[in-house]
XYZ file of C-alpha atoms in Angstrom:
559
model
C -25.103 75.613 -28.132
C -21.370 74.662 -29.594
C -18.613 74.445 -27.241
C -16.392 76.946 -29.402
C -18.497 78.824 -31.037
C -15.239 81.316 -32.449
C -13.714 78.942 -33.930
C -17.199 77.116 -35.233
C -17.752 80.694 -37.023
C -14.179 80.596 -38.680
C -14.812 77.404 -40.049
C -17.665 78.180 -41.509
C -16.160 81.459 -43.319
C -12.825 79.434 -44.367
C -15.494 76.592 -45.868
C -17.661 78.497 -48.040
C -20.706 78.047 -45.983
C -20.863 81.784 -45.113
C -19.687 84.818 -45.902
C -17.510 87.353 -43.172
C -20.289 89.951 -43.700
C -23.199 87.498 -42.879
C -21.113 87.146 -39.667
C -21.125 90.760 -38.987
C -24.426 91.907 -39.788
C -25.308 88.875 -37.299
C -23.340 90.199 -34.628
C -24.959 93.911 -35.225
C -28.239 92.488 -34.663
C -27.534 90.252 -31.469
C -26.621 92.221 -28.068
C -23.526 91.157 -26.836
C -22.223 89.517 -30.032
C -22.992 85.905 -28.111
C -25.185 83.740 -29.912
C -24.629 83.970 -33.491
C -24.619 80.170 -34.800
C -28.144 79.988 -33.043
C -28.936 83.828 -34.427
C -27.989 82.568 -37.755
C -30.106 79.040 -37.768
C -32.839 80.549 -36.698
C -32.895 83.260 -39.299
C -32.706 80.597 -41.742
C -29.129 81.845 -43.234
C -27.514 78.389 -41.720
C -29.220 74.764 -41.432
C -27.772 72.415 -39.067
C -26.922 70.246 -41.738
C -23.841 72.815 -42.905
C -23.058 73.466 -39.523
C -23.008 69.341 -38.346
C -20.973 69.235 -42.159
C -18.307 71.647 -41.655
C -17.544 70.506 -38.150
C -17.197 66.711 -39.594
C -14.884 67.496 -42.015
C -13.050 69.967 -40.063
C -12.352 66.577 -37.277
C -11.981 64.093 -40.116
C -15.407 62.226 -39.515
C -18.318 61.238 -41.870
C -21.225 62.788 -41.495
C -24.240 60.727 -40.979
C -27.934 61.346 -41.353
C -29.638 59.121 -38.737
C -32.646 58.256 -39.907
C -30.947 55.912 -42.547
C -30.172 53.985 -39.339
C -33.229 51.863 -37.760
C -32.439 52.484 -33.892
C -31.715 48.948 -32.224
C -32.623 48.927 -28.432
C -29.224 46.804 -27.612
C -27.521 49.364 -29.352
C -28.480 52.506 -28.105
C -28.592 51.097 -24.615
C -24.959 50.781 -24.758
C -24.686 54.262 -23.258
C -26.660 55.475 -20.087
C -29.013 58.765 -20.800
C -27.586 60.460 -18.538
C -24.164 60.309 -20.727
C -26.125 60.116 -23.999
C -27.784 63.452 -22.976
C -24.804 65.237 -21.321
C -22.969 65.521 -24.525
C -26.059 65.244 -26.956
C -24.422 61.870 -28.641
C -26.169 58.206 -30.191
C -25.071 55.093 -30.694
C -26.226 53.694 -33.840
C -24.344 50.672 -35.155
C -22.267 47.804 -33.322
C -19.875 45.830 -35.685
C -18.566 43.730 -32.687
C -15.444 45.490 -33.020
C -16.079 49.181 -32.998
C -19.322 51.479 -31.662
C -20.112 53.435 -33.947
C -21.662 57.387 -32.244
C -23.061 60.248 -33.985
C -21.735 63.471 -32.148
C -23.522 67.331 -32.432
C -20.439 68.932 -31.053
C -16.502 67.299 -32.271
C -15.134 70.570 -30.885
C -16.214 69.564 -26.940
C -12.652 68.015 -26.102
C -13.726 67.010 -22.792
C -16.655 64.763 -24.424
C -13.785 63.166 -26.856
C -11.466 62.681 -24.061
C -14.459 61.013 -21.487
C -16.835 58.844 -23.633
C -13.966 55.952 -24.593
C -13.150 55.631 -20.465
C -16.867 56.254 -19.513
C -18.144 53.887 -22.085
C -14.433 51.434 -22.398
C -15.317 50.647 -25.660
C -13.450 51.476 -29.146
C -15.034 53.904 -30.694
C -16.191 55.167 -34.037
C -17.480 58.983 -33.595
C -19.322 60.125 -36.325
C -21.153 63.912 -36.856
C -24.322 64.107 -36.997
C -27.079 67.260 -37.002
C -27.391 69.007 -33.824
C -31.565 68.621 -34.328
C -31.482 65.096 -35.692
C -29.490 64.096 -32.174
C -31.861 66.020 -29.876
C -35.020 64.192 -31.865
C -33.933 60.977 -31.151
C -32.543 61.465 -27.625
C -36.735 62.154 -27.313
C -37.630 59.815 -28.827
C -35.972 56.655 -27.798
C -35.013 57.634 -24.131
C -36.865 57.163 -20.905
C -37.380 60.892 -20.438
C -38.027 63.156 -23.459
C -36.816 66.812 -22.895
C -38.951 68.737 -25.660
C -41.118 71.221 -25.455
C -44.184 69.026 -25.819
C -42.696 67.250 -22.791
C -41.891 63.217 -22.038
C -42.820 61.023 -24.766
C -43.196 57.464 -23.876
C -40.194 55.546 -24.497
C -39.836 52.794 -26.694
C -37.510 51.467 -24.394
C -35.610 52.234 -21.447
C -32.295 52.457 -20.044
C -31.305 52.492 -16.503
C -29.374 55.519 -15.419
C -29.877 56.283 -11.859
C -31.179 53.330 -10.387
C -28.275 51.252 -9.269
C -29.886 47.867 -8.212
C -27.718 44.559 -8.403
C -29.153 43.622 -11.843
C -27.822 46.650 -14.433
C -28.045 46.874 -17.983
C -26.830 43.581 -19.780
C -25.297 46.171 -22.295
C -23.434 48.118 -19.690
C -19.780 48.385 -20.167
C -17.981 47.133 -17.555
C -17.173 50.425 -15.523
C -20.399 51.218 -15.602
C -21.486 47.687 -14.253
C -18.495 47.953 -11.485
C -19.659 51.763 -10.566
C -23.118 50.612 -10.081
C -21.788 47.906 -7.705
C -19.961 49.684 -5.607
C -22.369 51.952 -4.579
C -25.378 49.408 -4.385
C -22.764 47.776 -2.163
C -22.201 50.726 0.041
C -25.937 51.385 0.366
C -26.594 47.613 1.366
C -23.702 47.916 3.758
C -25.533 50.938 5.206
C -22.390 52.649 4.781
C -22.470 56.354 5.188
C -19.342 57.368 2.839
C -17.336 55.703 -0.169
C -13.751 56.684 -0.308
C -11.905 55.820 -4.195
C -8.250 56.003 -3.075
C -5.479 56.330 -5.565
C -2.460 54.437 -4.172
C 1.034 53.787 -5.969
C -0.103 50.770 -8.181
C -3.566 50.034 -7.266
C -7.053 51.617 -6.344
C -8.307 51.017 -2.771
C -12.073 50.874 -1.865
C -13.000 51.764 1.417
C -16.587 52.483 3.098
C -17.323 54.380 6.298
C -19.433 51.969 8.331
C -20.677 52.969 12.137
C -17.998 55.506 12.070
C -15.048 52.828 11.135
C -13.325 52.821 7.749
C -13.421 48.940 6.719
C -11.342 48.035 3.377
C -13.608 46.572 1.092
C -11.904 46.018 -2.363
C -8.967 47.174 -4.465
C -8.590 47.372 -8.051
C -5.655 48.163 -11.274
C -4.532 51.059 -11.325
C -5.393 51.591 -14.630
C -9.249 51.614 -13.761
C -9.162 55.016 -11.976
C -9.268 57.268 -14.871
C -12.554 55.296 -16.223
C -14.138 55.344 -12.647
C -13.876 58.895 -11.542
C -14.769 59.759 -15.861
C -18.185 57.826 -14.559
C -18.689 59.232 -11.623
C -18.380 62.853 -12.375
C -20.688 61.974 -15.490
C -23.530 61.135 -13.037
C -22.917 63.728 -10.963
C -24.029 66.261 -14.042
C -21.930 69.177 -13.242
C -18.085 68.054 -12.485
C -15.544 68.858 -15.117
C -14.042 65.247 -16.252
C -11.351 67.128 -18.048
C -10.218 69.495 -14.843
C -8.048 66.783 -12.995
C -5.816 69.353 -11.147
C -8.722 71.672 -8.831
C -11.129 69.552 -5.893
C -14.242 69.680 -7.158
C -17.745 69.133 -5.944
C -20.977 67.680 -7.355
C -23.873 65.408 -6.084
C -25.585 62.544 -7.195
C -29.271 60.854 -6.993
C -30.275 57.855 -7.468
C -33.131 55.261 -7.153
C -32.067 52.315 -4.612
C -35.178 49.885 -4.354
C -38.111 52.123 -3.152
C -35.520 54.647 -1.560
C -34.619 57.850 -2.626
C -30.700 58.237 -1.865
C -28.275 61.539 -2.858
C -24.383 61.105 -3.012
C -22.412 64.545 -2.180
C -19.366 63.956 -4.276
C -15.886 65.379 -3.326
C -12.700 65.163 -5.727
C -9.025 65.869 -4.424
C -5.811 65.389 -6.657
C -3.296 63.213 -4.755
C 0.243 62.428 -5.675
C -1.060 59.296 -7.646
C -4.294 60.708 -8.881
C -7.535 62.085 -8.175
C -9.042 60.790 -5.221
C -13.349 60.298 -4.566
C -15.073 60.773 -1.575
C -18.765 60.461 -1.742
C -20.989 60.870 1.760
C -24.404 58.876 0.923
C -27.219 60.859 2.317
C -30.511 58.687 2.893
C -33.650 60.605 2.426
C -35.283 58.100 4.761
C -33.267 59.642 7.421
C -35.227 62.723 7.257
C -38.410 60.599 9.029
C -35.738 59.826 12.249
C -37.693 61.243 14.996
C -35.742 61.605 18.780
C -35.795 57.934 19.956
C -34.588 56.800 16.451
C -31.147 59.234 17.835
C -30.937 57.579 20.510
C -32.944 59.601 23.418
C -34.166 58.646 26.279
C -37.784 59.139 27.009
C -37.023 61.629 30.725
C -34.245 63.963 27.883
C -37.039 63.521 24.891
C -39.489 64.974 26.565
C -36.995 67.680 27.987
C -35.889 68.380 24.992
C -39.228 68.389 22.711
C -40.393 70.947 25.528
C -37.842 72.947 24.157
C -38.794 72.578 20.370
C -42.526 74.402 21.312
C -40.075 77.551 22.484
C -41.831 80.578 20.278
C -38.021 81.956 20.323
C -34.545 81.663 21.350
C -31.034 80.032 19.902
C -31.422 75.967 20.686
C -27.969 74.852 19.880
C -26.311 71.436 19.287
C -23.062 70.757 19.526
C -20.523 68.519 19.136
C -17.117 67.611 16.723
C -17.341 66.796 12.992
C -19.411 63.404 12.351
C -21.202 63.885 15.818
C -24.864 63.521 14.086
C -25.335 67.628 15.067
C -26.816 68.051 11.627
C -29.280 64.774 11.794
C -30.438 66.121 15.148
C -31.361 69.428 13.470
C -33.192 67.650 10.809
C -35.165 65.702 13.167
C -35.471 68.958 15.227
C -37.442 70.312 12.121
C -39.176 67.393 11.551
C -40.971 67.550 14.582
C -41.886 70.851 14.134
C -42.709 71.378 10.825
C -46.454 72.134 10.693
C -48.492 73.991 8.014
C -48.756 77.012 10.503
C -45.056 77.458 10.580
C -42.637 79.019 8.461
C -39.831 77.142 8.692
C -36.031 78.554 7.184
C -32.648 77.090 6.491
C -29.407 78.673 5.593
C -26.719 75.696 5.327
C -23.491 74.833 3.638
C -24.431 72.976 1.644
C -27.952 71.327 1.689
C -27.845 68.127 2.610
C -31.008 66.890 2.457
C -34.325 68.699 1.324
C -36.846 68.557 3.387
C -40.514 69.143 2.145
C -42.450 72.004 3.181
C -39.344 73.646 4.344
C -37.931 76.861 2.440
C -34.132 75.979 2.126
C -31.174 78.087 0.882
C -27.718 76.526 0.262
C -24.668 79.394 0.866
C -22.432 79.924 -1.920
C -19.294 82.516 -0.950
C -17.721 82.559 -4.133
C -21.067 85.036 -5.622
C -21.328 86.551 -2.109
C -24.462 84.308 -0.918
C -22.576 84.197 2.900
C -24.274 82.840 5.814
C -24.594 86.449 6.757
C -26.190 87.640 3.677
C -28.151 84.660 3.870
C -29.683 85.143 6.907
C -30.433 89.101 6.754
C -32.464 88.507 3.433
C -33.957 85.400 5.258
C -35.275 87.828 7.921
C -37.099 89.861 5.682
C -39.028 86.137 5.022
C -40.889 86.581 7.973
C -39.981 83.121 9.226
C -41.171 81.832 12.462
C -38.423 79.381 12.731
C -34.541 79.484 11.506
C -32.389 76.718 11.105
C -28.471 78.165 10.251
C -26.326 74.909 9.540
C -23.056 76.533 11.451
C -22.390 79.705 13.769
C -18.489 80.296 12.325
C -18.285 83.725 12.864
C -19.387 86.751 14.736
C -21.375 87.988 12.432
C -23.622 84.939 11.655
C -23.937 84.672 15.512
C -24.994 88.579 16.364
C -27.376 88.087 12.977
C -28.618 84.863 14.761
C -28.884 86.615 18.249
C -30.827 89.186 17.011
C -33.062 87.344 15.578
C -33.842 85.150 18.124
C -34.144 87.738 20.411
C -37.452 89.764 17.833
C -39.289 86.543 17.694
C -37.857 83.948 15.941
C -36.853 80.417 17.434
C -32.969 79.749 15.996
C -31.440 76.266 15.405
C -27.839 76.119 15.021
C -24.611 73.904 15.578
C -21.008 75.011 17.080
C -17.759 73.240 17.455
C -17.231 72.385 20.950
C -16.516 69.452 22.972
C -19.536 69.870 25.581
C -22.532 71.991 26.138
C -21.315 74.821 28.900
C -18.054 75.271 26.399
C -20.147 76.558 23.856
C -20.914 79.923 26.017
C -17.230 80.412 25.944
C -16.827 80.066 22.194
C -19.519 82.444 21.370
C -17.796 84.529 23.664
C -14.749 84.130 22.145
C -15.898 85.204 18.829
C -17.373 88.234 19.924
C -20.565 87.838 20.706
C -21.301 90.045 24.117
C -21.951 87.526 27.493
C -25.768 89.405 28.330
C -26.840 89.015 24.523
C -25.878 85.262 25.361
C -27.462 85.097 28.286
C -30.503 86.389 26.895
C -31.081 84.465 23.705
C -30.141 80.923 24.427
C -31.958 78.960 25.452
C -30.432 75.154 25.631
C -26.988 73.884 24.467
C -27.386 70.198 23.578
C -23.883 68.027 23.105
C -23.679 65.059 21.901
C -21.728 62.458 20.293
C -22.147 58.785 18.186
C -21.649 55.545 19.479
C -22.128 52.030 17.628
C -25.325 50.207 19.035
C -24.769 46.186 19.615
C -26.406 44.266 16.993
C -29.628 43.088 18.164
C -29.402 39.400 16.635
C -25.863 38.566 17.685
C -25.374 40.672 21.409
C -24.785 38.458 24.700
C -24.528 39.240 28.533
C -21.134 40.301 29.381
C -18.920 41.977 31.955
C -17.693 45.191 31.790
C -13.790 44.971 32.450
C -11.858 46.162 34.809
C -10.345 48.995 33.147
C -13.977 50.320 31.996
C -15.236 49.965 35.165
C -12.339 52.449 36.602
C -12.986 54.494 33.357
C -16.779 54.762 33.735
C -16.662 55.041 37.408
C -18.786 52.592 37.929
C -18.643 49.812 41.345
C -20.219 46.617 41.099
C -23.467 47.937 43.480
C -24.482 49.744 39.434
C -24.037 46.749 37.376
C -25.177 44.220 39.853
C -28.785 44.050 38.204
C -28.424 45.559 35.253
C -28.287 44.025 31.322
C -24.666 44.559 29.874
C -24.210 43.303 26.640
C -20.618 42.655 24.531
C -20.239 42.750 20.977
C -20.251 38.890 19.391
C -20.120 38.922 15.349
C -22.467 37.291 13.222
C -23.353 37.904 9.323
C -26.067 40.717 9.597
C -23.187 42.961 11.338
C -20.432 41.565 9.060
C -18.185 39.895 12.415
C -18.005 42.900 14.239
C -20.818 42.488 16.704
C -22.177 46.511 15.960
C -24.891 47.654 13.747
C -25.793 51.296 13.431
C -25.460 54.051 15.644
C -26.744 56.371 18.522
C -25.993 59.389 20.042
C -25.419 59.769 23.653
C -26.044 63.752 25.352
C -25.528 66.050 27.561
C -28.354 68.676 27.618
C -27.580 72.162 29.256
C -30.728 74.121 30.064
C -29.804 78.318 30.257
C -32.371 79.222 33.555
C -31.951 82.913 35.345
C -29.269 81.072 37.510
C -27.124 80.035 34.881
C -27.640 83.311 32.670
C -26.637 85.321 36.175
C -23.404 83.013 36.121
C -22.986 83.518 32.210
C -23.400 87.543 32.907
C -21.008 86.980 35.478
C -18.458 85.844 32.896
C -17.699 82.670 34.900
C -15.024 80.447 33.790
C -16.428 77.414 31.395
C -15.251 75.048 34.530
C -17.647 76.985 37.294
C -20.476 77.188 34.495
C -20.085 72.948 33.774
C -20.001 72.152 37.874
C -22.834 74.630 38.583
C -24.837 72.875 35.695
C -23.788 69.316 37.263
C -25.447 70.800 40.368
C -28.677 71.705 38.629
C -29.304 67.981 37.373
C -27.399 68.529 34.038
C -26.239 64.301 32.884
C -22.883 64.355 31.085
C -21.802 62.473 27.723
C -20.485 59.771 29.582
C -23.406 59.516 32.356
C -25.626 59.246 29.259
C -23.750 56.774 27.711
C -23.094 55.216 30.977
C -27.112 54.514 30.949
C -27.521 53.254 27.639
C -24.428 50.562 28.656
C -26.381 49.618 31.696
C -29.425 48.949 29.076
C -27.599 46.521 27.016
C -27.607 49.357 23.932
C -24.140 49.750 23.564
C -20.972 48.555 25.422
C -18.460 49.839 27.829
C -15.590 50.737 25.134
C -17.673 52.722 22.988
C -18.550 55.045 25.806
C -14.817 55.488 27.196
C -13.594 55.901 23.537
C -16.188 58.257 22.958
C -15.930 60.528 25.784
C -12.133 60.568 26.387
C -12.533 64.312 26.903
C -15.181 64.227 29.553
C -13.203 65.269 32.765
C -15.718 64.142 34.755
């Protein structure tokens, strides 16, 4: 209830307010000890009023009762409800010069430290009751949290939903914070990075895969924007500034639904924000939205009615693996099906689907995960990452009593991942016997569709592609122009190109064989399998993307 309850009781005793054997025969009659302000309101020996009393003059602060204060809209919108009900504070009176706050709690240091950047206003904090704070938090906020449930609002502040037009009563961070990431979301960006740099803050945004430099600001702004930011997300420390730190925002942009994950760093000038934006809409992608062809769709959804087996996706980090799982389960996931995730961390929830998010540091591993998830009786598994050999034998095993297993690995191309399962223990016949396909794949930036015109490929893409002029003779090549919808740079959004590797009773005779990853990828080429760069080599010949992409993207293809 009070952030120091110890010292809270001390007060009390050195005050007057209550005696040392009140305090004991309340911590004889609650187990634990813990507890004992609330024991002792709720037994009527202590009213809030003492308690909201003694901590004012303990921090030098009047004491205020607020209903000798008529609540003015302007006013009390001066601070977001998210912030307002985080640390359980009101505004009540604006001089012009100094907002004046009633506080339950003066003892929560990190709340004294964070509401002058959050808000970047002077301040006036005031004390008020702990009950006379949570009443009108109910009653003049948009969402009322008592236990007769939301009351309607007599008026209503924006906390979540950052659309161009915020608050007119915003302070300024909040206005800039709300900006940025309306920005970033219009941008279709799919990360924000805050950068600390010697004297200034740099604003970057992820777009199609390319960092692009969007703003910079003082220095002395960072404190008050990363204060905001771990406000919203609702459980980052503002006060811990030396430990990375994780949290996750939502928010309202327009009609769309849209989650931030939120990563802090300290650097050597600061802390430093990364936050990956994670639209819900992308949970409705289905496979020609990621960029299949209709011959490898309906390969691959052929696949997807499997009753069991491993179906893995691979690919380096920021390959799309993980949207390809999601749209993997969204074709799928039918009221007959019991459908289970184990990933690190959730990304995205998906409805209808039973989801659990591992968390090591209480023992929740993917392994512990996934043996209670068996006992579930699932009829399909989705496990975000095989890392080790025991989430793969767990995986294995399951696939092999029934159960149809999603998963992603680390490899450049499909045959390689045989030979990293291998190489982290997992025995060549189990793999032989439980998977089933191994799709690769990786992102390239589409053209934009307004701005695109016929082109050439050059010289040095045709060596790199392979490709003679008999293969481009009649088909549609596009080149990247520029226009204002794509920002100059003549892309817009991405696609992934693939190499699909289908395990038959040849190739599982090869993988019990233990053949090298090089005889397993030629005997695959035999058998029809298209590599990364004959996909991608397709979707350039359909005017989808051009020539660089493709070469940049599959510098490691050997063939």
């Amino acid at each position: 209830m009070f952030s120091n309850e110890d010292y809270l009781t001390e007060l009390l005793i050195e005050s007057g307010t209550i005696s040392e054997e009140q305090i004991h025969q309340a911590r004889e009659s609650i187990p634990g000890g813990k507890g004992i302000i609330e024991h002792l309101l709720t037994s009527k020996t202590l009213t809030e009023k003492q308690v909201a009393e003694t901590l004012a003059a303990n921090a030098s602060m009047a004491f205020v009762e607020l209903e000798d204060y008529p609540m003015d809209p302007d006013i009390l919108a001066s601070i977001p409800e998210d912030i307002a009900r985080r640390y359980r504070v009101i505004p009540f009176h604006d001089d012009g010069l100094l907002l004046s706050i009633a506080v339950a709690d003066p003892l929560d240091f990190e709340m004294l430290d964070s509401l002058p950047l959050v808000i970047g206003r002077e301040l006036n904090l005031t004390c008020a009751a702990l009950s006379d704070i949570n009443s009108h938090l109910s009653q003049f906020y948009s969402s009322g949290e008592s236990g007769d449930g939301p009351k309607e609002p007599i008026f209503s502040v924006s906390t979540g939903d950052s659309e161009a037009g915020a608050e007119t009563g915003d302070a300024p961070i909040i206005r800039l914070v709300q900006q940025m990431l309306t920005e970033a979301f219009r941008l279709r960006a799919s990360d924000i990075h805050i950068e600390p740099l010697e004297t200034s803050v740099r604003i970057r945004y992820r777009m199609d895969g390319k960092l692009v430099h969007v703003d910079t600001h003082p220095k002395k702004l960072l404190p008050a924007i990363i204060a905001r930011l771990k406000v919203m997300s609702g459980s980052m420390s503002i006060a811990e500034k030396r430990l990375p730190q994780d949290g996750r925002i939502q928010l309202k942009m327009g009609d769309k639904e849209v989650d931030l994950r939120v990563s802090s760093v300290p650097s050597n000038h600061g802390e430093s924000i990364v936050m990956r934006i994670l639209d819900k809409t992308a949970l409705l992608l289905g496979l020609p939205e990621l960029g299949f062809f209709s011959d490898d769709q309906a390969e691959f959804e052929q696949l997807l009615g499997l009753p069991d087996g491993i179906i893995l996706v691979t690919g380096p980090t920021g390959s799309g693996k993980t949207t390809t799982l999601y749209a993997c389960l969204n074709v799928i996931n039918k009221p007959d099906k019991k459908i289970i995730t184990v990933e690190d961390p959730v990304e995205y929830e998906l409805p209808g689907i039973n989801q659990v998010m591992v968390k090591a540091d209480i023992g929740m591993t993917f392994g512990n995960a996934l043996r209670a998830m068996l006992r579930q009786a699932p009829n399909i598994i989705m496990i975000g990452e095989i890392r080790d050999a025991e989430t793969a034998n767990i995986a294995i095993n399951a696939s092999l009593t029934g159960h149809l297993v999603f998963s992603t690995l680390h490899t450049n191309d499909a045959p390689s991942a045989v030979a990293r399962l291998s190489d982290i223990g997992v025995k060549p016949f189990l793999i032989a016997s439980a998977v089933r396909s191994i799709l690769a794949q990786r992102l390239v930036r589409k053209l934009c569709p307004i701005c695109k015109a016929p082109a050439e490929l050059t010289e040095k893409e045709m060596r790199a592609l392979h490709l003679d002029a008999s293969r481009t003779a009649e088909a549609s090549i596009y080149g990247p122009v520029g226009c204002e919808k794509c920002r100059g740079n003549g892309f817009r959004g991405r696609m992934g190109i693939f190499e699909l590797f289908n395990i038959d009773d040849e190739v599982r005779s090869m993988i019990n064989g233990e053949l090298t990853t090089g005889q397993l990828r030629r005997r695959a080429r035999e058998l029809g399998m298209r590599t990364l760069r004959e996909d991608g080599i397709r979707k350039v010949l359909a005017g989808l993307t051009s020539g660089g992409e493709v070469v940049h993207a599959t510098m490691g293809d050997a063939d």
